[in-house]
CSV table of C-alpha atoms in Angstrom, one decimal:
chain,number,residue,atom,x,y,z
A,1,MET,CA,138.2,-55.4,-115.6
A,2,LYS,CA,137.9,-58.9,-116.8
A,3,LYS,CA,134.3,-59.9,-117.2
A,4,PHE,CA,133.3,-63.0,-115.2
A,5,ILE,CA,132.6,-65.2,-118.2
A,6,TYR,CA,134.7,-67.8,-119.9
A,7,SER,CA,135.7,-65.9,-123.0
A,8,ILE,CA,137.4,-68.1,-125.6
A,9,ILE,CA,137.5,-65.1,-128.0
A,10,MET,CA,139.9,-63.6,-125.4
A,11,ILE,CA,141.2,-67.0,-124.3
A,12,SER,CA,140.7,-66.0,-120.7
A,13,THR,CA,139.7,-68.5,-118.0
A,14,VAL,CA,137.7,-66.5,-115.6
A,15,PHE,CA,135.3,-69.3,-114.6
A,16,VAL,CA,135.8,-68.4,-110.9
A,17,SER,CA,132.6,-66.4,-110.8
A,18,CYS,CA,130.9,-69.6,-110.0
A,19,ASN,CA,133.1,-70.1,-107.0
A,20,THR,CA,131.3,-69.0,-103.9
A,21,GLU,CA,134.6,-68.6,-102.0
A,22,LEU,CA,135.1,-65.3,-103.9
A,23,ASP,CA,132.0,-63.8,-102.4
A,24,ILE,CA,131.5,-61.8,-105.6
A,25,ASN,CA,127.9,-61.1,-106.5
A,26,GLU,CA,128.4,-58.5,-109.2
A,27,ASP,CA,130.3,-58.4,-112.5
A,28,PRO,CA,133.6,-56.6,-111.6
A,29,ASP,CA,133.3,-54.7,-114.9
A,30,LEU,CA,130.3,-52.9,-113.4
A,31,LEU,CA,132.2,-52.0,-110.1
A,32,ASP,CA,134.0,-48.7,-109.5
A,33,PRO,CA,137.7,-49.6,-109.8
A,34,ASN,CA,138.5,-47.0,-107.1
A,35,ASN,CA,136.1,-48.5,-104.6
A,36,ALA,CA,135.6,-52.1,-105.5
A,37,PRO,CA,137.1,-54.5,-102.9
A,38,LEU,CA,140.6,-55.7,-103.6
A,39,SER,CA,139.2,-59.2,-103.1
A,40,ALA,CA,137.0,-58.7,-106.1
A,41,GLN,CA,139.7,-57.3,-108.5
A,42,LEU,CA,142.6,-59.7,-107.6
A,43,PRO,CA,140.9,-62.9,-108.7
A,44,ALA,CA,139.7,-61.3,-111.9
A,45,GLY,CA,143.3,-60.4,-112.8
A,46,ILE,CA,144.7,-63.8,-111.8
A,47,SER,CA,142.2,-65.7,-113.8
A,48,GLY,CA,142.7,-63.4,-116.8
A,49,LEU,CA,146.4,-64.0,-116.8
A,50,ALA,CA,145.9,-67.7,-116.4
A,51,GLY,CA,143.5,-67.8,-119.3
A,52,SER,CA,145.8,-65.9,-121.7
A,53,GLU,CA,149.0,-67.7,-120.7
A,54,GLY,CA,147.4,-71.1,-120.3
A,55,ALA,CA,145.8,-71.1,-123.7
A,56,GLY,CA,147.1,-68.6,-126.3
A,57,MET,CA,150.7,-68.4,-125.1
A,58,ALA,CA,150.7,-72.1,-124.4
A,59,ILE,CA,149.7,-72.9,-128.0
A,60,PHE,CA,152.5,-70.8,-129.4
A,61,GLY,CA,154.9,-72.2,-126.8
A,62,GLY,CA,154.0,-75.8,-127.6
A,63,PHE,CA,154.6,-75.4,-131.3
A,64,TRP,CA,157.8,-73.4,-131.1
A,65,SER,CA,159.4,-75.6,-128.4
A,66,GLN,CA,158.3,-78.5,-130.6
A,67,TYR,CA,156.1,-80.4,-128.1
A,68,TRP,CA,153.5,-80.7,-130.8
A,69,THR,CA,152.9,-80.1,-134.5
A,70,GLN,CA,149.9,-79.2,-136.5
A,71,SER,CA,147.8,-82.3,-137.5
A,72,ASN,CA,147.9,-83.3,-141.2
A,73,ALA,CA,144.1,-83.6,-141.0
A,74,ALA,CA,143.3,-80.2,-139.7
A,75,ASN,CA,144.2,-76.5,-140.3
A,76,GLN,CA,143.8,-74.5,-137.2
A,77,PHE,CA,147.4,-73.7,-136.4
A,78,LYS,CA,149.3,-74.0,-139.6
A,79,ASP,CA,150.3,-70.3,-139.5
A,80,ILE,CA,152.0,-70.9,-136.1
A,81,ASP,CA,153.7,-74.1,-137.2
A,82,ASN,CA,155.0,-72.6,-140.4
A,83,TYR,CA,156.0,-69.3,-138.9
A,84,SER,CA,153.6,-67.1,-140.9
A,85,ALA,CA,151.4,-65.8,-138.0
A,86,GLY,CA,151.3,-62.1,-138.4
A,87,THR,CA,150.0,-58.8,-137.0
A,88,ALA,CA,146.3,-59.7,-137.9
A,89,ASP,CA,146.5,-63.0,-136.0
A,90,TYR,CA,145.9,-63.9,-132.4
A,91,ASN,CA,145.3,-60.3,-131.2
A,92,PHE,CA,143.4,-61.8,-128.3
A,93,ILE,CA,146.6,-62.9,-126.5
A,94,TRP,CA,147.9,-59.4,-126.2
A,95,ASP,CA,144.5,-57.9,-125.5
A,96,GLY,CA,143.7,-60.6,-122.9
A,97,MET,CA,147.1,-60.1,-121.1
A,98,TYR,CA,146.7,-56.4,-120.9
A,99,ASP,CA,143.1,-56.6,-119.8
A,100,ALA,CA,144.1,-58.8,-116.9
A,101,LEU,CA,147.1,-56.5,-116.1
A,102,GLY,CA,144.6,-53.7,-115.9
A,103,ASP,CA,143.0,-55.4,-112.9
A,104,ILE,CA,146.4,-56.4,-111.4
A,105,ARG,CA,147.8,-52.8,-111.7
A,106,ASN,CA,144.7,-51.3,-110.2
A,107,VAL,CA,145.1,-53.6,-107.2
A,108,LYS,CA,148.7,-52.5,-107.0
A,109,ARG,CA,147.8,-48.7,-107.3
A,110,ARG,CA,145.1,-49.0,-104.7
A,111,ALA,CA,147.3,-51.2,-102.3
A,112,LEU,CA,150.2,-48.6,-102.5
A,113,ALA,CA,147.9,-45.7,-101.7
A,114,GLU,CA,146.3,-47.7,-98.8
A,115,GLU,CA,149.7,-49.1,-97.6
A,116,ASN,CA,148.3,-52.6,-97.9
A,117,TRP,CA,151.7,-54.2,-98.5
A,118,LYS,CA,150.4,-57.7,-98.8
A,119,TYR,CA,148.2,-57.0,-101.8
A,120,TYR,CA,151.0,-54.7,-103.1
A,121,LEU,CA,153.5,-57.6,-103.1
A,122,ILE,CA,151.0,-60.0,-104.7
A,123,ALA,CA,150.0,-57.5,-107.5
A,124,THR,CA,153.6,-56.5,-108.2
A,125,THR,CA,154.8,-60.1,-108.5
A,126,LEU,CA,151.9,-60.9,-110.9
A,127,GLU,CA,152.6,-57.7,-112.9
A,128,VAL,CA,156.2,-58.7,-113.3
A,129,GLN,CA,155.4,-62.4,-114.1
A,130,ALA,CA,153.1,-61.4,-117.0
A,131,SER,CA,155.3,-58.6,-118.2
A,132,GLN,CA,158.3,-60.8,-118.4
A,133,ILE,CA,156.4,-63.2,-120.7
A,134,LEU,CA,155.1,-60.3,-122.8
A,135,THR,CA,158.5,-58.6,-123.4
A,136,ASP,CA,160.2,-61.9,-124.0
A,137,MET,CA,157.6,-62.8,-126.6
A,138,TYR,CA,157.0,-59.4,-128.3
A,139,GLY,CA,160.1,-57.2,-127.5
A,140,ASP,CA,159.3,-53.6,-126.5
A,141,ILE,CA,156.1,-53.3,-124.6
A,142,PRO,CA,154.1,-50.7,-122.7
A,143,TYR,CA,155.1,-51.0,-119.0
A,144,GLU,CA,155.6,-47.7,-117.2
A,145,GLU,CA,152.5,-46.1,-118.8
A,146,ALA,CA,150.4,-49.2,-119.3
A,147,SER,CA,147.0,-49.7,-117.7
A,148,ASN,CA,146.7,-46.0,-116.8
A,149,SER,CA,143.3,-44.6,-117.7
A,150,ALA,CA,144.8,-41.1,-118.1
A,151,ILE,CA,147.1,-42.3,-120.9
A,152,ILE,CA,145.3,-43.4,-124.0
A,153,ALA,CA,148.5,-44.2,-126.0
A,154,PRO,CA,151.1,-45.6,-123.5
A,155,ARG,CA,154.7,-45.4,-124.5
A,156,PHE,CA,156.5,-48.6,-125.3
A,157,ASN,CA,159.5,-49.3,-123.1
A,158,THR,CA,162.5,-51.1,-124.7
A,159,GLY,CA,162.9,-54.7,-123.5
A,160,GLN,CA,166.0,-53.7,-121.6
A,161,GLU,CA,164.1,-50.9,-119.8
A,162,VAL,CA,161.4,-53.3,-118.9
A,163,TYR,CA,163.9,-55.7,-117.4
A,164,ASP,CA,165.4,-53.0,-115.2
A,165,LEU,CA,161.9,-51.7,-114.2
A,166,MET,CA,160.7,-55.2,-113.3
A,167,ILE,CA,163.7,-55.6,-111.0
A,168,GLN,CA,163.1,-52.1,-109.4
A,169,ASP,CA,159.4,-52.9,-108.8
A,170,LEU,CA,160.2,-56.3,-107.2
A,171,ASP,CA,162.8,-54.7,-105.0
A,172,ASP,CA,160.3,-52.1,-104.0
A,173,ALA,CA,157.6,-54.5,-103.1
A,174,LEU,CA,160.0,-56.9,-101.3
A,175,SER,CA,161.3,-53.9,-99.2
A,176,LYS,CA,157.9,-53.4,-97.6
A,177,ASP,CA,157.3,-54.6,-94.0
A,178,LEU,CA,154.4,-57.0,-94.4
A,179,SER,CA,153.8,-56.9,-90.7
A,180,THR,CA,152.7,-53.2,-91.0
A,181,SER,CA,150.3,-53.9,-93.9
A,182,VAL,CA,147.0,-52.0,-93.5
A,183,GLY,CA,143.6,-53.1,-94.5
A,184,PRO,CA,142.1,-56.4,-95.7
A,185,ILE,CA,144.2,-59.6,-95.7
A,186,PRO,CA,144.4,-61.7,-98.8
A,187,ALA,CA,142.8,-65.1,-98.4
A,188,ASN,CA,140.7,-67.2,-100.8
A,189,ASP,CA,140.6,-64.3,-103.3
A,190,ASP,CA,144.3,-65.1,-103.8
A,191,LEU,CA,143.8,-68.0,-106.2
A,192,VAL,CA,147.6,-68.8,-106.2
A,193,PHE,CA,148.7,-69.1,-102.6
A,194,ARG,CA,145.6,-68.4,-100.5
A,195,GLY,CA,147.2,-65.5,-98.7
A,196,ASP,CA,150.5,-67.3,-97.9
A,197,MET,CA,152.8,-64.2,-98.0
A,198,ASP,CA,156.0,-66.3,-97.4
A,199,ALA,CA,155.2,-68.1,-100.7
A,200,TRP,CA,154.6,-64.8,-102.5
A,201,THR,CA,158.0,-63.5,-101.2
A,202,LYS,CA,159.7,-66.7,-102.5
A,203,PHE,CA,157.9,-66.3,-105.9
A,204,ALA,CA,159.1,-62.7,-106.2
A,205,ASN,CA,162.7,-63.7,-105.4
A,206,THR,CA,162.6,-66.5,-108.0
A,207,LEU,CA,161.3,-64.1,-110.6
A,208,LYS,CA,164.2,-61.8,-109.9
A,209,LEU,CA,166.5,-64.7,-110.4
A,210,LYS,CA,164.8,-65.6,-113.7
A,211,ILE,CA,165.1,-62.0,-115.0
A,212,PHE,CA,168.9,-61.9,-114.2
A,213,MET,CA,169.4,-65.4,-115.6
A,214,ARG,CA,167.8,-64.5,-118.9
A,215,GLN,CA,170.5,-61.9,-119.5
A,216,THR,CA,173.4,-64.2,-119.0
A,217,TYR,CA,174.3,-64.5,-122.7
A,218,SER,CA,173.4,-60.9,-123.6
A,219,SER,CA,175.6,-57.8,-123.7
A,220,ARG,CA,174.7,-57.3,-120.1
A,221,ALA,CA,176.2,-60.6,-118.8
A,222,ALA,CA,178.0,-58.6,-116.2
A,223,VAL,CA,174.8,-57.2,-114.9
A,224,ALA,CA,173.3,-60.6,-114.8
A,225,THR,CA,176.2,-62.1,-112.9
A,226,ALA,CA,176.2,-59.4,-110.4
A,227,GLY,CA,172.4,-59.8,-109.8
A,228,ILE,CA,172.6,-63.6,-109.6
A,229,THR,CA,175.6,-63.4,-107.2
A,230,ALA,CA,173.8,-61.0,-104.9
A,231,LEU,CA,170.7,-63.0,-104.8
A,232,MET,CA,172.4,-66.4,-104.2
A,233,SER,CA,174.6,-65.0,-101.4
A,234,SER,CA,171.8,-63.0,-99.7
A,235,GLY,CA,170.2,-66.0,-98.0
A,236,VAL,CA,166.7,-65.3,-99.5
A,237,ASP,CA,164.4,-68.2,-100.1
A,238,PHE,CA,163.2,-69.3,-103.5
A,239,LEU,CA,160.0,-70.9,-104.6
A,240,ASP,CA,159.7,-74.4,-103.2
A,241,GLN,CA,156.2,-75.3,-104.6
A,242,ASP,CA,154.2,-74.6,-107.7
A,243,ALA,CA,152.8,-71.1,-108.2
A,244,GLY,CA,149.6,-71.1,-110.2
A,245,MET,CA,145.9,-71.9,-110.3
A,246,ILE,CA,146.0,-75.4,-108.8
A,247,GLU,CA,143.6,-76.1,-105.9
A,248,ASP,CA,140.7,-74.4,-104.2
A,249,SER,CA,140.8,-73.8,-100.4
A,250,ALA,CA,139.4,-77.3,-99.8
A,251,GLY,CA,142.3,-78.9,-101.7
A,252,ASN,CA,140.2,-79.8,-104.8
A,253,PRO,CA,141.5,-79.1,-108.4
A,254,ILE,CA,140.6,-75.6,-109.3
A,255,PHE,CA,139.8,-76.8,-112.8
A,256,THR,CA,137.2,-79.5,-113.3
A,257,ASP,CA,136.0,-81.5,-116.3
A,258,ALA,CA,133.0,-79.4,-117.0
A,259,ILE,CA,132.2,-76.9,-119.7
A,260,ASN,CA,133.7,-73.4,-118.9
A,261,GLN,CA,135.4,-74.9,-115.8
A,262,SER,CA,138.3,-76.7,-117.3
A,263,ASN,CA,142.0,-75.9,-118.0
A,264,PRO,CA,142.1,-73.2,-120.6
A,265,LEU,CA,144.1,-75.1,-123.2
A,266,TYR,CA,141.8,-78.1,-122.8
A,267,GLU,CA,138.8,-75.8,-123.0
A,268,TYR,CA,140.0,-74.0,-126.1
A,269,ILE,CA,141.2,-77.1,-128.0
A,270,ILE,CA,138.8,-79.7,-127.0
A,271,ARG,CA,135.5,-77.9,-126.2
A,272,ARG,CA,135.6,-74.6,-128.2
A,273,LEU,CA,137.4,-75.6,-131.4
A,274,ASN,CA,135.9,-79.1,-131.0
A,275,VAL,CA,138.9,-80.4,-133.0
A,276,ALA,CA,140.6,-82.7,-130.5
A,277,THR,CA,142.9,-84.0,-133.2
A,278,ASN,CA,144.6,-80.7,-134.0
A,279,LEU,CA,147.8,-81.1,-131.8
A,280,ARG,CA,149.9,-84.2,-132.8
A,281,MET,CA,153.0,-85.6,-131.3
A,282,SER,CA,156.1,-83.9,-132.6
A,283,ARG,CA,159.1,-86.0,-133.5
A,284,THR,CA,161.3,-83.5,-131.7
A,285,LEU,CA,160.4,-84.1,-128.1
A,286,SER,CA,159.0,-87.6,-128.6
A,287,SER,CA,162.1,-88.9,-130.2
A,288,TYR,CA,164.2,-87.8,-127.2
A,289,LEU,CA,161.8,-89.5,-124.8
A,290,ILE,CA,161.6,-92.6,-126.8
A,291,ASP,CA,165.3,-93.0,-127.3
A,292,ASN,CA,165.8,-92.6,-123.6
A,293,VAL,CA,163.0,-95.0,-122.8
A,294,ASP,CA,161.5,-92.1,-120.7
A,295,PRO,CA,158.0,-93.0,-119.3
A,296,ARG,CA,156.9,-89.4,-119.7
A,297,ARG,CA,156.3,-90.1,-123.3
A,298,GLY,CA,153.2,-92.1,-122.4
A,299,ALA,CA,152.1,-89.3,-120.1
A,300,TYR,CA,152.4,-86.7,-122.9
A,301,TYR,CA,151.2,-88.5,-125.9
A,302,GLY,CA,148.7,-91.2,-127.0
A,303,THR,CA,149.7,-94.2,-129.0
A,304,GLY,CA,150.9,-93.9,-132.6
A,305,ASN,CA,153.7,-92.5,-134.6
A,306,ALA,CA,155.4,-89.0,-134.6
A,307,LEU,CA,155.0,-86.4,-137.2
A,308,ASN,CA,158.0,-84.4,-138.4
A,309,GLN,CA,157.7,-80.8,-137.1
A,310,GLY,CA,155.6,-78.8,-139.5
A,311,ASP,CA,154.9,-81.7,-141.9
A,312,PHE,CA,151.1,-81.0,-142.0
A,313,LEU,CA,150.9,-81.5,-145.7
A,314,ASN,CA,152.0,-85.1,-145.3
A,315,THR,CA,149.4,-87.5,-146.7
A,316,VAL,CA,150.1,-90.3,-144.3
A,317,GLY,CA,146.9,-91.4,-142.5
A,318,ALA,CA,146.2,-89.0,-139.7
A,319,GLY,CA,145.0,-91.9,-137.5
A,320,THR,CA,148.5,-93.3,-137.3
A,321,ILE,CA,149.9,-90.0,-135.7
A,322,ALA,CA,149.7,-89.9,-131.9
A,323,LEU,CA,147.6,-87.2,-130.3
A,324,VAL,CA,148.8,-84.9,-127.6
A,325,LYS,CA,147.2,-85.7,-124.2
A,326,LEU,CA,145.4,-82.8,-122.7
A,327,ASN,CA,143.6,-83.0,-119.3
A,328,ALA,CA,140.7,-80.8,-118.2
A,329,THR,CA,142.0,-80.6,-114.6
A,330,THR,CA,145.6,-79.7,-115.4
A,331,PRO,CA,146.6,-76.6,-113.3
A,332,VAL,CA,147.8,-73.4,-115.0
A,333,LEU,CA,151.3,-72.7,-113.5
A,334,PHE,CA,152.8,-69.2,-113.4
A,335,MET,CA,156.0,-71.1,-112.4
A,336,SER,CA,156.5,-74.7,-111.6
A,337,LEU,CA,158.6,-76.2,-108.8
A,338,GLU,CA,160.8,-77.8,-111.4
A,339,GLU,CA,161.5,-74.5,-113.1
A,340,SER,CA,162.5,-72.9,-109.8
A,341,LEU,CA,164.8,-75.7,-108.9
A,342,LEU,CA,166.5,-75.7,-112.3
A,343,LEU,CA,166.9,-71.9,-112.2
A,344,GLN,CA,168.6,-72.3,-108.9
A,345,ALA,CA,170.8,-75.1,-110.1
A,346,GLU,CA,172.1,-73.0,-113.1
A,347,ALA,CA,172.6,-70.0,-110.8
A,348,LEU,CA,174.8,-72.0,-108.5
A,349,GLU,CA,176.9,-73.3,-111.4
A,350,ARG,CA,177.4,-69.7,-112.7
A,351,VAL,CA,178.3,-67.9,-109.5
A,352,SER,CA,178.9,-70.4,-106.7
A,353,GLY,CA,181.1,-73.1,-108.1
A,354,GLY,CA,178.2,-75.5,-108.5
A,355,ALA,CA,177.9,-76.7,-104.9
A,356,GLY,CA,174.4,-78.0,-104.5
A,357,ALA,CA,173.5,-77.8,-108.1
A,358,LYS,CA,173.3,-81.5,-108.6
A,359,ALA,CA,170.9,-82.0,-105.7
A,360,LEU,CA,168.5,-79.3,-107.2
A,361,TYR,CA,168.7,-80.8,-110.6
A,362,ASP,CA,167.9,-84.3,-109.2
A,363,ALA,CA,165.0,-82.9,-107.2
A,364,ALA,CA,163.6,-81.2,-110.3
A,365,VAL,CA,163.7,-84.3,-112.4
A,366,THR,CA,162.2,-86.4,-109.6
A,367,ALA,CA,159.4,-83.8,-109.1
A,368,ASN,CA,158.5,-83.9,-112.8
A,369,PHE,CA,158.4,-87.7,-112.8
A,370,THR,CA,156.0,-87.5,-109.8
A,371,ARG,CA,153.9,-84.8,-111.5
A,372,ASN,CA,153.4,-87.1,-114.4
A,373,ALA,CA,152.6,-90.1,-112.2
A,374,VAL,CA,155.6,-92.2,-113.5
A,375,THR,CA,158.3,-93.9,-111.6
A,376,GLY,CA,162.0,-94.6,-112.1
A,377,ALA,CA,163.5,-91.1,-111.7
A,378,SER,CA,166.4,-92.4,-109.6
A,379,GLY,CA,167.4,-94.9,-112.3
A,380,PHE,CA,167.5,-92.2,-115.0
A,381,LEU,CA,169.5,-89.8,-112.6
A,382,ALA,CA,172.0,-92.6,-112.3
A,383,GLY,CA,172.0,-93.3,-116.1
A,384,ALA,CA,170.7,-91.3,-119.1
A,385,TYR,CA,170.0,-88.1,-117.1
A,386,ALA,CA,172.9,-88.2,-114.8
A,387,TYR,CA,174.1,-84.7,-113.9
A,388,PRO,CA,177.5,-84.0,-115.5
A,389,VAL,CA,179.2,-83.1,-112.3
A,390,SER,CA,182.7,-83.2,-113.9
A,391,GLY,CA,181.6,-81.5,-117.1
A,392,THR,CA,182.0,-78.0,-118.4
A,393,LEU,CA,179.6,-75.2,-117.5
A,394,GLU,CA,178.0,-75.5,-120.9
A,395,GLN,CA,177.5,-79.3,-120.5
A,396,LYS,CA,175.8,-78.6,-117.2
A,397,VAL,CA,173.6,-75.9,-118.7
A,398,GLU,CA,172.7,-78.2,-121.5
A,399,ALA,CA,171.6,-80.9,-119.0
A,400,ILE,CA,169.6,-78.4,-117.0
A,401,ILE,CA,167.9,-76.8,-119.9
A,402,THR,CA,167.0,-80.1,-121.6
A,403,GLN,CA,165.2,-81.3,-118.4
A,404,LYS,CA,163.5,-77.9,-118.1
A,405,TRP,CA,162.3,-78.3,-121.8
A,406,ILE,CA,160.8,-81.7,-120.9
A,407,ALA,CA,159.3,-80.5,-117.7
A,408,LEU,CA,157.5,-77.4,-119.0
A,409,PHE,CA,155.1,-79.5,-121.1
A,410,PRO,CA,152.3,-78.8,-121.9
A,411,GLY,CA,151.3,-75.4,-120.7
A,412,ASN,CA,154.6,-73.5,-120.2
A,413,GLY,CA,156.3,-74.2,-123.6
A,414,PHE,CA,156.8,-70.5,-124.1
A,415,GLU,CA,159.4,-70.6,-121.3
A,416,ALA,CA,161.1,-73.5,-123.1
A,417,PHE,CA,161.0,-71.4,-126.3
A,418,PHE,CA,162.6,-68.4,-124.4
A,419,GLU,CA,165.3,-70.7,-122.9
A,420,LYS,CA,166.1,-72.1,-126.3
A,421,ASN,CA,166.6,-68.6,-127.6
A,422,ARG,CA,168.8,-67.7,-124.6
A,423,THR,CA,171.0,-70.8,-124.4
A,424,ASP,CA,170.5,-72.6,-127.8
A,425,TYR,CA,169.5,-75.7,-126.0
A,426,PRO,CA,168.1,-78.1,-127.0
A,427,ARG,CA,170.5,-78.0,-129.9
A,428,THR,CA,169.5,-77.1,-133.5
A,429,SER,CA,169.6,-79.9,-136.0
A,430,THR,CA,171.7,-79.5,-139.1
A,431,VAL,CA,169.5,-81.9,-141.1
A,432,PRO,CA,165.7,-82.3,-141.5
A,433,GLN,CA,164.0,-85.0,-139.4
A,434,SER,CA,163.5,-87.0,-142.6
A,435,ASN,CA,167.2,-87.5,-142.8
A,436,GLY,CA,168.6,-90.6,-141.1
A,437,ALA,CA,171.3,-88.5,-139.5
A,438,TYR,CA,168.8,-86.6,-137.4
A,439,VAL,CA,169.7,-86.6,-133.7
A,440,SER,CA,166.7,-87.2,-131.5
A,441,GLY,CA,165.6,-84.2,-129.5
A,442,GLN,CA,167.2,-81.5,-131.6
A,443,ILE,CA,165.1,-78.6,-132.7
A,444,THR,CA,164.5,-78.6,-136.4
A,445,LEU,CA,163.1,-76.1,-138.9
A,446,SER,CA,159.4,-76.6,-139.7
A,447,VAL,CA,159.0,-78.6,-142.9
A,448,GLU,CA,156.7,-75.9,-144.3
A,449,ALA,CA,158.6,-72.9,-142.9
A,450,THR,CA,157.9,-69.7,-144.7
A,451,THR,CA,161.0,-67.9,-143.3
A,452,GLY,CA,163.7,-69.6,-145.3
A,453,SER,CA,166.2,-71.1,-142.9
A,454,LEU,CA,165.3,-68.8,-140.0
A,455,PHE,CA,163.4,-69.8,-136.8
A,456,PRO,CA,160.7,-67.6,-135.2
A,457,LYS,CA,162.0,-65.4,-132.3
A,458,ARG,CA,158.9,-63.4,-131.4
A,459,ILE,CA,155.2,-62.8,-132.0
A,460,GLN,CA,154.5,-59.6,-134.0
A,461,TYR,CA,152.5,-56.8,-132.4
A,462,PRO,CA,148.8,-57.2,-132.9
A,463,LEU,CA,146.8,-55.1,-135.3
A,464,SER,CA,144.5,-54.1,-132.4
A,465,GLU,CA,147.4,-52.4,-130.7
A,466,ARG,CA,148.9,-50.9,-133.9
A,467,ASN,CA,145.5,-49.3,-134.8
A,468,ALA,CA,144.9,-47.9,-131.3
A,469,ASN,CA,148.3,-46.8,-130.2
A,470,PRO,CA,150.4,-44.4,-132.4
A,471,ASN,CA,153.4,-45.2,-130.2
A,472,ALA,CA,153.5,-48.8,-131.3
A,473,PRO,CA,156.9,-49.6,-132.8
A,474,ALA,CA,157.4,-50.4,-136.5
A,475,LEU,CA,156.9,-54.1,-137.3
A,476,VAL,CA,160.0,-56.3,-137.4
A,477,PRO,CA,160.1,-59.8,-138.9
A,478,ILE,CA,159.0,-62.7,-136.7
A,479,THR,CA,162.6,-64.0,-137.0
A,480,THR,CA,164.1,-60.9,-135.3
A,481,PRO,CA,165.5,-61.8,-131.9
A,482,VAL,CA,164.5,-59.8,-128.8
A,483,TRP,CA,167.3,-57.8,-127.1
A,484,TRP,CA,168.8,-60.5,-124.8
A,485,ASP,CA,168.8,-63.2,-127.5
């Protein structure tokens, strides 16, 4: 299980050992996984997922959704920005995710055996949330046989198999009668919802919706439509709040501005690398915000100019390029309210004639303005960001995905990257950003791309897995799409 230290090598935020609410007086790695309290294992898994998703995955997502670009005065992430990151790089992301999933799956196994349906639903939901990110970023992954101490070399399930298995697992967990749950009740050890099982049920329903939605442009569009239709007509409730590591039980931010206690992306970039100038404002997102006079530009970036995506060999003075704003207390979100609302809006457009979609879209934009402490959402919703009620389905999808792209900044850019691969929104520029014909907000090939004219579509399997597991698939280029793309 995840050690209760802040491991930047693994990029895992597990600072919570300092939190007396958890009532943990021993390192969970030293506890017997078959007898350790579920309340000790659950927070270890949650914080491990938050660390890996909130730092390593967030860094890739921010570059590939073009929120930021590598500074022309530093070198840390050139291989991500120019698409040359390979199997020997960033092994800690995969390792950290699966280490955390080991804790989560042990909670799930124990909860099933003990008929503790509350912990079972929590663990299953977290297992699916993390596995969806892994399979969307890597392709085929160990799922059925993963995190099983009896299986040294787990089989890799295909991406399509993983999708079907995730739906099956969510359906199974949601089918349990929570009123008959046996054993301890989740409380402050649940670092996401503090034992609010209605919220966990909504989160699980919304993950199901996301999994079906991701298949809408694939060869299984009919499966996606049937699943979306069934969900939207079933009357189930979807997530109506943020899901993530946000506040402690007293309502204080769970991340604080102290060493080993801050947001994992901030901790890694600002404290551990000690190069606060690595991430610079990309022209891609900033140009869209600037052209629309969107006040979120000031919330996302400092003062200064934009750098063309991947133009880190540019000799212009680094001091003139705006920095990305990172905050020590920013939550790690497994799913934001905005993402949930926009998923529902697109679903309504696809299967229900669009009734109610505009209200959800407007609520999402308003929520993101509020999150970033800026005003004026109503004016934008009546102007530049007005929902195209009379438009085509694709025009509506473009509006929804564009606002999702903006709202997922800074820590969930990997979801914006996946949505770009699914829908092709924001659109891809036909010219480089140095060309006067460049259209603000369009995704552009990195200036220093090592892949010709092709964009990245995945992270390659890490060397750590390839060396340890003979079932690891053959490597494919970083530009090879995953199955639903």
